[in-house]
Amino acid sequence: MARAFRLLQAPPEAPGGARRGDPPAHLLRTGPDTVGEDLLKLVLTVVELLRQLIERQALRRVDAGGLTDAQEEELGATLLALHERMSELCAEHGYRLEDLDLDLGPLGHLLPPGR
């Protein structure tokens, strides 16, 4: 863990010392004025990560052939409903699903590409 923290770099400074506007959507910056929105975005990010993990596990189960056709159908409908609800929640709060991805520096992005 200590090695991972040593790899993390400080965010780059704005060129010419100019004041920065809002941070890019993939960066999480907290402040006393935006703590509610920051917490909401973090919660949505964790929920999206869990949703994607559940989706991948479900696809592994389908590929393994251990489910009946009815179970596969129900699983597909449930995953689609989860995805749609996450999209709705993001839209309600002014985010896109892509905005929930966090840049972890040298560790890469939190969410897999193309999601």
PDB file of C-alpha atoms in Angstrom:
ATOM      1  CA  MET A   1       0.000   0.000   0.000  1.00  0.00           C
ATOM      2  CA  ALA A   2       2.847   2.366   0.837  1.00  0.00           C
ATOM      3  CA  ARG A   3       4.318   1.750  -2.633  1.00  0.00           C
ATOM      4  CA  ALA A   4       1.005   2.654  -4.264  1.00  0.00           C
ATOM      5  CA  PHE A   5       0.902   5.960  -2.377  1.00  0.00           C
ATOM      6  CA  ARG A   6       4.465   6.731  -3.449  1.00  0.00           C
ATOM      7  CA  LEU A   7       3.435   6.201  -7.078  1.00  0.00           C
ATOM      8  CA  LEU A   8       0.624   8.720  -6.834  1.00  0.00           C
ATOM      9  CA  GLN A   9       1.538  12.108  -8.181  1.00  0.00           C
ATOM     10  CA  ALA A  10       0.116  15.448  -7.217  1.00  0.00           C
ATOM     11  CA  PRO A  11      -2.377  16.788  -9.764  1.00  0.00           C
ATOM     12  CA  PRO A  12      -0.761  19.059 -12.356  1.00  0.00           C
ATOM     13  CA  GLU A  13      -0.930  22.789 -11.745  1.00  0.00           C
ATOM     14  CA  ALA A  14      -2.893  25.003 -14.076  1.00  0.00           C
ATOM     15  CA  PRO A  15      -0.642  26.537 -16.770  1.00  0.00           C
ATOM     16  CA  GLY A  16       0.569  30.045 -16.000  1.00  0.00           C
ATOM     17  CA  GLY A  17      -0.884  29.921 -12.503  1.00  0.00           C
ATOM     18  CA  ALA A  18      -4.354  30.528 -13.907  1.00  0.00           C
ATOM     19  CA  ARG A  19      -7.263  29.716 -11.653  1.00  0.00           C
ATOM     20  CA  ARG A  20      -8.826  26.394 -12.481  1.00  0.00           C
ATOM     21  CA  GLY A  21     -12.493  26.011 -13.233  1.00  0.00           C
ATOM     22  CA  ASP A  22     -14.402  22.898 -12.359  1.00  0.00           C
ATOM     23  CA  PRO A  23     -12.221  19.792 -12.284  1.00  0.00           C
ATOM     24  CA  PRO A  24     -12.672  17.250 -15.062  1.00  0.00           C
ATOM     25  CA  ALA A  25     -15.525  14.842 -14.365  1.00  0.00           C
ATOM     26  CA  HIS A  26     -13.141  11.910 -13.870  1.00  0.00           C
ATOM     27  CA  LEU A  27     -11.383  13.623 -10.950  1.00  0.00           C
ATOM     28  CA  LEU A  28     -12.923  13.709  -7.507  1.00  0.00           C
ATOM     29  CA  ARG A  29     -12.162  16.920  -5.666  1.00  0.00           C
ATOM     30  CA  THR A  30     -13.883  17.688  -2.419  1.00  0.00           C
ATOM     31  CA  GLY A  31     -14.490  20.982  -0.726  1.00  0.00           C
ATOM     32  CA  PRO A  32     -16.680  22.349   2.052  1.00  0.00           C
ATOM     33  CA  ASP A  33     -19.070  23.974  -0.427  1.00  0.00           C
ATOM     34  CA  THR A  34     -19.574  20.856  -2.535  1.00  0.00           C
ATOM     35  CA  VAL A  35     -19.459  18.073   0.038  1.00  0.00           C
ATOM     36  CA  GLY A  36     -23.036  16.937  -0.695  1.00  0.00           C
ATOM     37  CA  GLU A  37     -22.469  16.646  -4.432  1.00  0.00           C
ATOM     38  CA  ASP A  38     -19.061  15.049  -3.882  1.00  0.00           C
ATOM     39  CA  LEU A  39     -20.571  12.412  -1.606  1.00  0.00           C
ATOM     40  CA  LEU A  40     -23.400  11.759  -4.070  1.00  0.00           C
ATOM     41  CA  LYS A  41     -20.919  11.283  -6.923  1.00  0.00           C
ATOM     42  CA  LEU A  42     -18.780   8.953  -4.807  1.00  0.00           C
ATOM     43  CA  VAL A  43     -21.815   6.844  -3.846  1.00  0.00           C
ATOM     44  CA  LEU A  44     -22.952   6.662  -7.481  1.00  0.00           C
ATOM     45  CA  THR A  45     -19.422   5.633  -8.480  1.00  0.00           C
ATOM     46  CA  VAL A  46     -19.323   2.810  -5.916  1.00  0.00           C
ATOM     47  CA  VAL A  47     -22.800   1.616  -6.955  1.00  0.00           C
ATOM     48  CA  GLU A  48     -21.768   1.651 -10.637  1.00  0.00           C
ATOM     49  CA  LEU A  49     -18.603  -0.309  -9.846  1.00  0.00           C
ATOM     50  CA  LEU A  50     -20.639  -2.918  -7.959  1.00  0.00           C
ATOM     51  CA  ARG A  51     -23.195  -3.066 -10.778  1.00  0.00           C
ATOM     52  CA  GLN A  52     -20.453  -3.756 -13.305  1.00  0.00           C
ATOM     53  CA  LEU A  53     -18.895  -6.429 -11.088  1.00  0.00           C
ATOM     54  CA  ILE A  54     -22.287  -8.130 -10.679  1.00  0.00           C
ATOM     55  CA  GLU A  55     -22.802  -7.961 -14.437  1.00  0.00           C
ATOM     56  CA  ARG A  56     -19.437  -9.610 -15.133  1.00  0.00           C
ATOM     57  CA  GLN A  57     -20.116 -12.347 -12.584  1.00  0.00           C
ATOM     58  CA  ALA A  58     -23.542 -12.979 -14.112  1.00  0.00           C
ATOM     59  CA  LEU A  59     -22.002 -13.290 -17.577  1.00  0.00           C
ATOM     60  CA  ARG A  60     -19.507 -15.824 -16.229  1.00  0.00           C
ATOM     61  CA  ARG A  61     -22.383 -17.872 -14.818  1.00  0.00           C
ATOM     62  CA  VAL A  62     -24.199 -17.741 -18.155  1.00  0.00           C
ATOM     63  CA  ASP A  63     -21.032 -18.762 -20.032  1.00  0.00           C
ATOM     64  CA  ALA A  64     -20.504 -21.653 -17.612  1.00  0.00           C
ATOM     65  CA  GLY A  65     -23.927 -22.981 -18.600  1.00  0.00           C
ATOM     66  CA  GLY A  66     -25.227 -23.449 -15.065  1.00  0.00           C
ATOM     67  CA  LEU A  67     -28.450 -21.489 -15.587  1.00  0.00           C
ATOM     68  CA  THR A  68     -31.734 -22.442 -17.202  1.00  0.00           C
ATOM     69  CA  ASP A  69     -33.098 -20.371 -20.083  1.00  0.00           C
ATOM     70  CA  ALA A  70     -35.655 -18.800 -17.741  1.00  0.00           C
ATOM     71  CA  GLN A  71     -32.925 -17.853 -15.246  1.00  0.00           C
ATOM     72  CA  GLU A  72     -30.803 -16.339 -18.022  1.00  0.00           C
ATOM     73  CA  GLU A  73     -33.813 -14.335 -19.232  1.00  0.00           C
ATOM     74  CA  GLU A  74     -34.561 -13.064 -15.718  1.00  0.00           C
ATOM     75  CA  LEU A  75     -30.909 -12.221 -15.113  1.00  0.00           C
ATOM     76  CA  GLY A  76     -30.714 -10.283 -18.373  1.00  0.00           C
ATOM     77  CA  ALA A  77     -33.870  -8.315 -17.576  1.00  0.00           C
ATOM     78  CA  THR A  78     -32.591  -7.517 -14.086  1.00  0.00           C
ATOM     79  CA  LEU A  79     -29.200  -6.342 -15.359  1.00  0.00           C
ATOM     80  CA  LEU A  80     -30.878  -4.168 -17.986  1.00  0.00           C
ATOM     81  CA  ALA A  81     -33.177  -2.632 -15.348  1.00  0.00           C
ATOM     82  CA  LEU A  82     -30.180  -1.920 -13.087  1.00  0.00           C
ATOM     83  CA  HIS A  83     -28.318  -0.240 -15.935  1.00  0.00           C
ATOM     84  CA  GLU A  84     -31.324   1.875 -16.862  1.00  0.00           C
ATOM     85  CA  ARG A  85     -31.923   2.919 -13.240  1.00  0.00           C
ATOM     86  CA  MET A  86     -28.272   3.931 -12.834  1.00  0.00           C
ATOM     87  CA  SER A  87     -28.527   6.007 -16.019  1.00  0.00           C
ATOM     88  CA  GLU A  88     -31.678   7.658 -14.654  1.00  0.00           C
ATOM     89  CA  LEU A  89     -30.055   8.432 -11.292  1.00  0.00           C
ATOM     90  CA  CYS A  90     -27.053   9.954 -13.020  1.00  0.00           C
ATOM     91  CA  ALA A  91     -29.262  12.059 -15.297  1.00  0.00           C
ATOM     92  CA  GLU A  92     -31.296  13.289 -12.313  1.00  0.00           C
ATOM     93  CA  HIS A  93     -28.124  14.684 -10.763  1.00  0.00           C
ATOM     94  CA  GLY A  94     -26.459  15.974 -13.921  1.00  0.00           C
ATOM     95  CA  TYR A  95     -23.969  13.146 -14.496  1.00  0.00           C
ATOM     96  CA  ARG A  96     -23.361  10.612 -17.215  1.00  0.00           C
ATOM     97  CA  LEU A  97     -22.201   7.081 -16.425  1.00  0.00           C
ATOM     98  CA  GLU A  98     -18.844   8.032 -17.971  1.00  0.00           C
ATOM     99  CA  ASP A  99     -18.491  10.832 -15.389  1.00  0.00           C
ATOM    100  CA  LEU A 100     -18.358   8.278 -12.572  1.00  0.00           C
ATOM    101  CA  ASP A 101     -15.004   6.848 -13.637  1.00  0.00           C
ATOM    102  CA  LEU A 102     -12.174   7.987 -11.395  1.00  0.00           C
ATOM    103  CA  ASP A 103      -8.608   8.419 -12.612  1.00  0.00           C
ATOM    104  CA  LEU A 104      -6.426   6.577 -10.080  1.00  0.00           C
ATOM    105  CA  GLY A 105      -3.195   7.942 -11.538  1.00  0.00           C
ATOM    106  CA  PRO A 106      -0.596   5.261 -12.262  1.00  0.00           C
ATOM    107  CA  LEU A 107      -3.094   2.592 -11.220  1.00  0.00           C
ATOM    108  CA  GLY A 108      -5.344   3.459 -14.161  1.00  0.00           C
ATOM    109  CA  HIS A 109      -9.067   4.102 -14.190  1.00  0.00           C
ATOM    110  CA  LEU A 110     -11.495   2.655 -11.653  1.00  0.00           C
ATOM    111  CA  LEU A 111     -14.098   1.524 -14.164  1.00  0.00           C
ATOM    112  CA  PRO A 112     -13.221  -0.597 -17.193  1.00  0.00           C
ATOM    113  CA  PRO A 113     -13.223   1.133 -20.591  1.00  0.00           C
ATOM    114  CA  GLY A 114     -16.257   0.951 -22.819  1.00  0.00           C
ATOM    115  CA  ARG A 115     -18.778   0.798 -19.979  1.00  0.00           C
TER     116      ARG A 115
END
